[in-house]
Amino acid sequence: MLLCQLTEFLRVTKQYLPHVARLCLISTFLEDGIRMWFQWSEQRDYIEATWSCGFFLATGFVLLNLIGQIGGCVLVLSRNCVQYACFGLFGIIALQVSEQHVCLSNLALGGGLLLLLAESRSEGKSMFAGVPSMGQSSPKQYMQLGGRVLLVLMFMTLLHFDSSFFSILQNMVGTALIVLVAVGFKTKLAALTLVLWLLAINIYFNAFWTVPAYKPMHDYLKYDFFQTLSVIGGLLLLVALGPGGVSMDEKKKEW
């Protein structure tokens, strides 16, 4: 019954789901780029003070981040030069890791970009031309596998390690579903269920718009909100694309 409803949902949303998924997935980059535009001087001063790199180098760093993130997001959403846009956003992740030393969440965002690469990559026009194929698996399928695994890292950044009953329940349900996504078992159903679960939690617990902008909690909730939205985007892309050939769902067809 659930599978029939899922099939009907995918049929109805077939044209719109990938667009919504891409927007959610890159929302972290888009929000960060817009924030840099409106907080230009604060960002520049922070980089200058942290790196002791001088006014011009700090300005160049902020400008590169701003153009790279907003430009990359525009290209992804408009479906123009998506592969180059993804590589550019990978570069932004590397820059931010060197600036902030935040490895797990930034690395996890790379999982979403891998899924975008897998979606945009045509089977006939491989980026990996000349690479020998392994059985019936293609580089696209391995990118989907890598994207699923990195989505697990992205999800881990959302876990709340406290002793409250709801946090424990949230972590157990979410972890069970993300494990199903990672191994590719009932992937679309598990991913869509996790999307609905995370969407409800995100709106309820990370409602940054209810906190005045001058309070530190506003920025904290805003960061968590867009991180969760990026996870939701990656999961929606999995719902639209499927898990790929390197998954239990595909292997079951062979058995």
Short mmCIF file of C-alpha atoms in Angstrom, two decimals:
data_model
loop_
_atom_site.label_atom_id
_atom_site.label_comp_id
_atom_site.label_asym_id
_atom_site.label_seq_id
_atom_site.Cartn_x
_atom_site.Cartn_y
_atom_site.Cartn_z
CA MET A 1 0.00 0.00 0.00
CA LEU A 2 2.77 2.41 0.98
CA LEU A 3 4.75 1.51 -2.14
CA CYS A 4 1.70 2.19 -4.32
CA GLN A 5 1.24 5.59 -2.67
CA LEU A 6 4.95 6.34 -3.12
CA THR A 7 4.76 5.39 -6.81
CA GLU A 8 1.77 7.68 -7.26
CA PHE A 9 3.55 10.50 -5.40
CA LEU A 10 6.61 10.16 -7.64
CA ARG A 11 4.45 10.16 -10.75
CA VAL A 12 2.62 13.34 -9.72
CA THR A 13 5.76 15.20 -8.55
CA LYS A 14 8.09 13.87 -11.25
CA GLN A 15 8.56 17.26 -12.93
CA TYR A 16 8.87 19.34 -9.76
CA LEU A 17 10.67 17.16 -7.21
CA PRO A 18 14.20 17.47 -8.66
CA HIS A 19 13.93 21.29 -8.74
CA VAL A 20 12.77 21.43 -5.11
CA ALA A 21 15.52 18.97 -4.15
CA ARG A 22 18.26 21.08 -5.79
CA LEU A 23 17.02 24.27 -4.14
CA CYS A 24 16.95 22.66 -0.70
CA LEU A 25 20.32 21.00 -1.22
CA ILE A 26 22.20 24.18 -2.13
CA SER A 27 20.28 26.36 0.36
CA THR A 28 23.25 26.33 2.77
CA PHE A 29 25.51 27.80 0.08
CA LEU A 30 22.85 30.27 -1.05
CA GLU A 31 22.17 31.53 2.49
CA ASP A 32 25.89 31.85 3.23
CA GLY A 33 26.50 33.81 0.03
CA ILE A 34 23.60 36.19 0.73
CA ARG A 35 24.80 36.64 4.32
CA MET A 36 28.26 37.59 3.05
CA TRP A 37 26.64 40.20 0.78
CA PHE A 38 24.80 41.85 3.69
CA GLN A 39 27.62 41.38 6.24
CA TRP A 40 30.49 42.21 3.92
CA SER A 41 32.54 44.36 6.30
CA GLU A 42 32.00 42.04 9.30
CA GLN A 43 33.12 38.99 7.30
CA ARG A 44 36.16 40.83 5.90
CA ASP A 45 37.20 42.08 9.35
CA TYR A 46 36.79 38.59 10.82
CA ILE A 47 39.01 37.02 8.15
CA GLU A 48 41.58 39.81 8.48
CA ALA A 49 41.73 39.41 12.27
CA THR A 50 41.74 35.59 12.22
CA TRP A 51 44.31 35.08 9.48
CA SER A 52 46.29 38.32 9.93
CA CYS A 53 46.33 38.43 6.15
CA GLY A 54 45.70 42.11 5.51
CA PHE A 55 42.79 44.08 4.10
CA PHE A 56 43.14 43.14 0.41
CA LEU A 57 43.59 39.39 0.91
CA ALA A 58 40.65 39.28 3.33
CA THR A 59 38.51 41.20 0.83
CA GLY A 60 39.51 38.79 -1.94
CA PHE A 61 38.63 35.78 0.20
CA VAL A 62 35.15 37.11 1.02
CA LEU A 63 34.58 38.12 -2.61
CA LEU A 64 35.63 34.67 -3.85
CA ASN A 65 33.27 32.99 -1.38
CA LEU A 66 30.39 35.29 -2.31
CA ILE A 67 30.77 34.94 -6.09
CA GLY A 68 31.57 31.22 -5.89
CA GLN A 69 28.54 30.36 -3.78
CA ILE A 70 25.91 32.58 -5.39
CA GLY A 71 27.25 31.95 -8.90
CA GLY A 72 27.43 28.21 -8.32
CA CYS A 73 23.88 28.13 -6.96
CA VAL A 74 22.54 30.10 -9.93
CA LEU A 75 24.22 27.69 -12.37
CA VAL A 76 22.87 24.63 -10.52
CA LEU A 77 19.32 25.97 -10.40
CA SER A 78 19.40 27.08 -14.05
CA ARG A 79 20.92 23.71 -15.11
CA ASN A 80 23.84 25.39 -16.87
CA CYS A 81 27.39 23.98 -16.49
CA VAL A 82 26.25 22.01 -13.45
CA GLN A 83 29.41 19.92 -13.24
CA TYR A 84 31.65 23.01 -13.21
CA ALA A 85 29.35 24.66 -10.67
CA CYS A 86 29.65 21.62 -8.40
CA PHE A 87 33.43 21.62 -8.69
CA GLY A 88 33.41 25.32 -7.81
CA LEU A 89 31.27 24.63 -4.74
CA PHE A 90 33.65 21.81 -3.78
CA GLY A 91 36.40 24.46 -3.88
CA ILE A 92 34.34 26.72 -1.61
CA ILE A 93 33.99 23.85 0.86
CA ALA A 94 37.78 23.41 0.85
CA LEU A 95 38.26 27.15 1.47
CA GLN A 96 35.79 27.14 4.36
CA VAL A 97 37.45 24.10 5.93
CA SER A 98 40.79 25.93 5.85
CA GLU A 99 39.14 29.02 7.34
CA GLN A 100 36.90 27.49 10.00
CA HIS A 101 38.39 24.02 10.55
CA VAL A 102 34.86 22.57 10.39
CA CYS A 103 35.40 19.26 8.68
CA LEU A 104 32.40 17.04 9.32
CA SER A 105 29.57 19.34 8.26
CA ASN A 106 31.52 20.73 5.31
CA LEU A 107 32.54 17.27 4.14
CA ALA A 108 28.94 16.17 4.48
CA LEU A 109 27.81 18.94 2.12
CA GLY A 110 30.02 17.28 -0.45
CA GLY A 111 27.64 14.32 -0.39
CA GLY A 112 24.87 16.50 -1.76
CA LEU A 113 27.17 17.84 -4.46
CA LEU A 114 28.08 14.28 -5.46
CA LEU A 115 24.39 13.53 -5.91
CA LEU A 116 24.04 16.65 -8.06
CA LEU A 117 26.98 15.48 -10.16
CA ALA A 118 25.42 12.05 -10.54
CA GLU A 119 22.12 13.60 -11.60
CA SER A 120 23.69 15.93 -14.16
CA ARG A 121 26.08 13.39 -15.61
CA SER A 122 24.91 11.81 -18.83
CA GLU A 123 25.65 8.12 -19.19
CA GLY A 124 26.91 8.68 -22.68
CA LYS A 125 29.17 11.61 -21.85
CA SER A 126 31.21 10.44 -18.92
CA MET A 127 33.52 12.70 -16.99
CA PHE A 128 35.58 9.57 -16.45
CA ALA A 129 36.20 8.73 -20.08
CA GLY A 130 38.83 6.05 -20.37
CA VAL A 131 38.25 4.64 -16.89
CA PRO A 132 37.52 0.90 -17.15
CA SER A 133 34.03 -0.04 -15.97
CA MET A 134 33.61 -2.60 -13.19
CA GLY A 135 30.90 -5.07 -14.10
CA GLN A 136 27.66 -3.29 -14.79
CA SER A 137 28.39 -0.42 -12.40
CA SER A 138 29.15 2.99 -13.83
CA PRO A 139 30.96 5.98 -12.27
CA LYS A 140 27.55 7.61 -11.89
CA GLN A 141 26.42 4.76 -9.64
CA TYR A 142 29.54 5.06 -7.48
CA MET A 143 28.90 8.80 -7.16
CA GLN A 144 25.39 7.99 -5.97
CA LEU A 145 26.85 5.54 -3.45
CA GLY A 146 29.35 8.15 -2.26
CA GLY A 147 26.57 10.72 -2.01
CA ARG A 148 24.47 8.35 0.12
CA VAL A 149 27.38 7.66 2.45
CA LEU A 150 28.23 11.34 2.85
CA LEU A 151 24.56 12.07 3.53
CA VAL A 152 25.02 9.92 6.62
CA LEU A 153 27.78 12.29 7.75
CA MET A 154 25.51 15.24 7.03
CA PHE A 155 22.77 13.63 9.09
CA MET A 156 25.18 12.97 11.98
CA THR A 157 25.71 16.72 12.34
CA LEU A 158 21.99 17.02 13.18
CA LEU A 159 22.01 14.53 16.06
CA HIS A 160 21.38 15.96 19.55
CA PHE A 161 23.23 14.11 22.28
CA ASP A 162 21.15 14.84 25.38
CA SER A 163 19.09 12.68 27.72
CA SER A 164 15.61 13.98 26.86
CA PHE A 165 13.11 11.36 25.67
CA PHE A 166 12.30 13.17 22.42
CA SER A 167 15.98 13.61 21.49
CA ILE A 168 16.61 9.90 22.05
CA LEU A 169 13.53 9.02 19.98
CA GLN A 170 14.53 11.48 17.26
CA ASN A 171 18.05 10.05 17.07
CA MET A 172 16.86 6.41 17.01
CA VAL A 173 14.22 6.93 14.30
CA GLY A 174 16.46 9.13 12.19
CA THR A 175 19.47 6.81 12.48
CA ALA A 176 17.42 3.75 11.52
CA LEU A 177 16.10 5.50 8.41
CA ILE A 178 19.47 6.96 7.36
CA VAL A 179 21.08 3.50 7.67
CA LEU A 180 18.45 2.16 5.24
CA VAL A 181 19.32 5.03 2.89
CA ALA A 182 23.06 4.36 3.19
CA VAL A 183 22.80 0.66 2.30
CA GLY A 184 20.16 1.32 -0.35
CA PHE A 185 17.34 -0.79 1.12
CA LYS A 186 13.79 0.53 0.51
CA THR A 187 15.68 3.69 -0.30
CA LYS A 188 12.94 5.89 -1.72
CA LEU A 189 10.46 5.02 1.03
CA ALA A 190 13.06 5.49 3.79
CA ALA A 191 14.32 8.77 2.28
CA LEU A 192 10.82 10.21 1.87
CA THR A 193 9.86 9.21 5.42
CA LEU A 194 13.03 10.86 6.73
CA VAL A 195 12.25 13.99 4.69
CA LEU A 196 8.84 14.34 6.36
CA TRP A 197 10.35 13.62 9.80
CA LEU A 198 13.17 16.17 9.38
CA LEU A 199 10.86 18.79 7.87
CA ALA A 200 8.56 18.70 10.89
CA ILE A 201 11.46 18.80 13.36
CA ASN A 202 13.21 21.58 11.44
CA ILE A 203 10.21 23.90 11.39
CA TYR A 204 9.42 23.26 15.06
CA PHE A 205 12.89 23.32 16.66
CA ASN A 206 14.91 25.56 14.30
CA ALA A 207 12.39 28.41 13.89
CA PHE A 208 15.06 31.13 13.78
CA TRP A 209 12.51 33.67 12.53
CA THR A 210 10.90 33.64 15.99
CA VAL A 211 14.16 34.83 17.64
CA PRO A 212 15.33 38.47 17.32
CA ALA A 213 18.24 38.84 14.88
CA TYR A 214 20.52 40.45 17.49
CA LYS A 215 20.50 37.35 19.71
CA PRO A 216 23.22 34.70 19.17
CA MET A 217 20.54 31.97 19.21
CA HIS A 218 19.15 33.42 15.96
CA ASP A 219 22.35 32.60 14.04
CA TYR A 220 22.66 29.20 15.74
CA LEU A 221 19.12 28.17 14.80
CA LYS A 222 19.52 29.61 11.30
CA TYR A 223 22.65 27.54 10.70
CA ASP A 224 20.90 24.37 11.91
CA PHE A 225 17.82 25.17 9.82
CA PHE A 226 19.72 25.42 6.53
CA GLN A 227 21.96 22.44 7.35
CA THR A 228 18.82 20.36 7.87
CA LEU A 229 17.30 21.78 4.68
CA SER A 230 20.39 20.64 2.76
CA VAL A 231 19.98 17.13 4.17
CA ILE A 232 16.32 17.20 3.09
CA GLY A 233 17.41 18.28 -0.40
CA GLY A 234 19.87 15.40 -0.67
CA LEU A 235 17.21 12.94 0.44
CA LEU A 236 14.66 14.36 -2.03
CA LEU A 237 17.22 13.96 -4.80
CA LEU A 238 17.60 10.32 -3.78
CA VAL A 239 13.82 9.93 -3.94
CA ALA A 240 13.86 11.39 -7.46
CA LEU A 241 16.94 9.53 -8.73
CA GLY A 242 16.82 6.27 -6.82
CA PRO A 243 19.78 4.72 -4.99
CA GLY A 244 21.75 3.70 -8.08
CA GLY A 245 23.17 0.32 -9.04
CA VAL A 246 25.36 -0.11 -5.95
CA SER A 247 22.50 -0.74 -3.53
CA MET A 248 20.47 -3.54 -2.00
CA ASP A 249 17.37 -2.42 -3.93
CA GLU A 250 19.14 -3.01 -7.24
CA LYS A 251 20.84 -6.21 -6.11
CA LYS A 252 17.45 -7.66 -5.10
CA LYS A 253 16.35 -7.37 -8.73
CA GLU A 254 19.28 -9.56 -9.76
CA TRP A 255 18.50 -12.13 -7.04
#
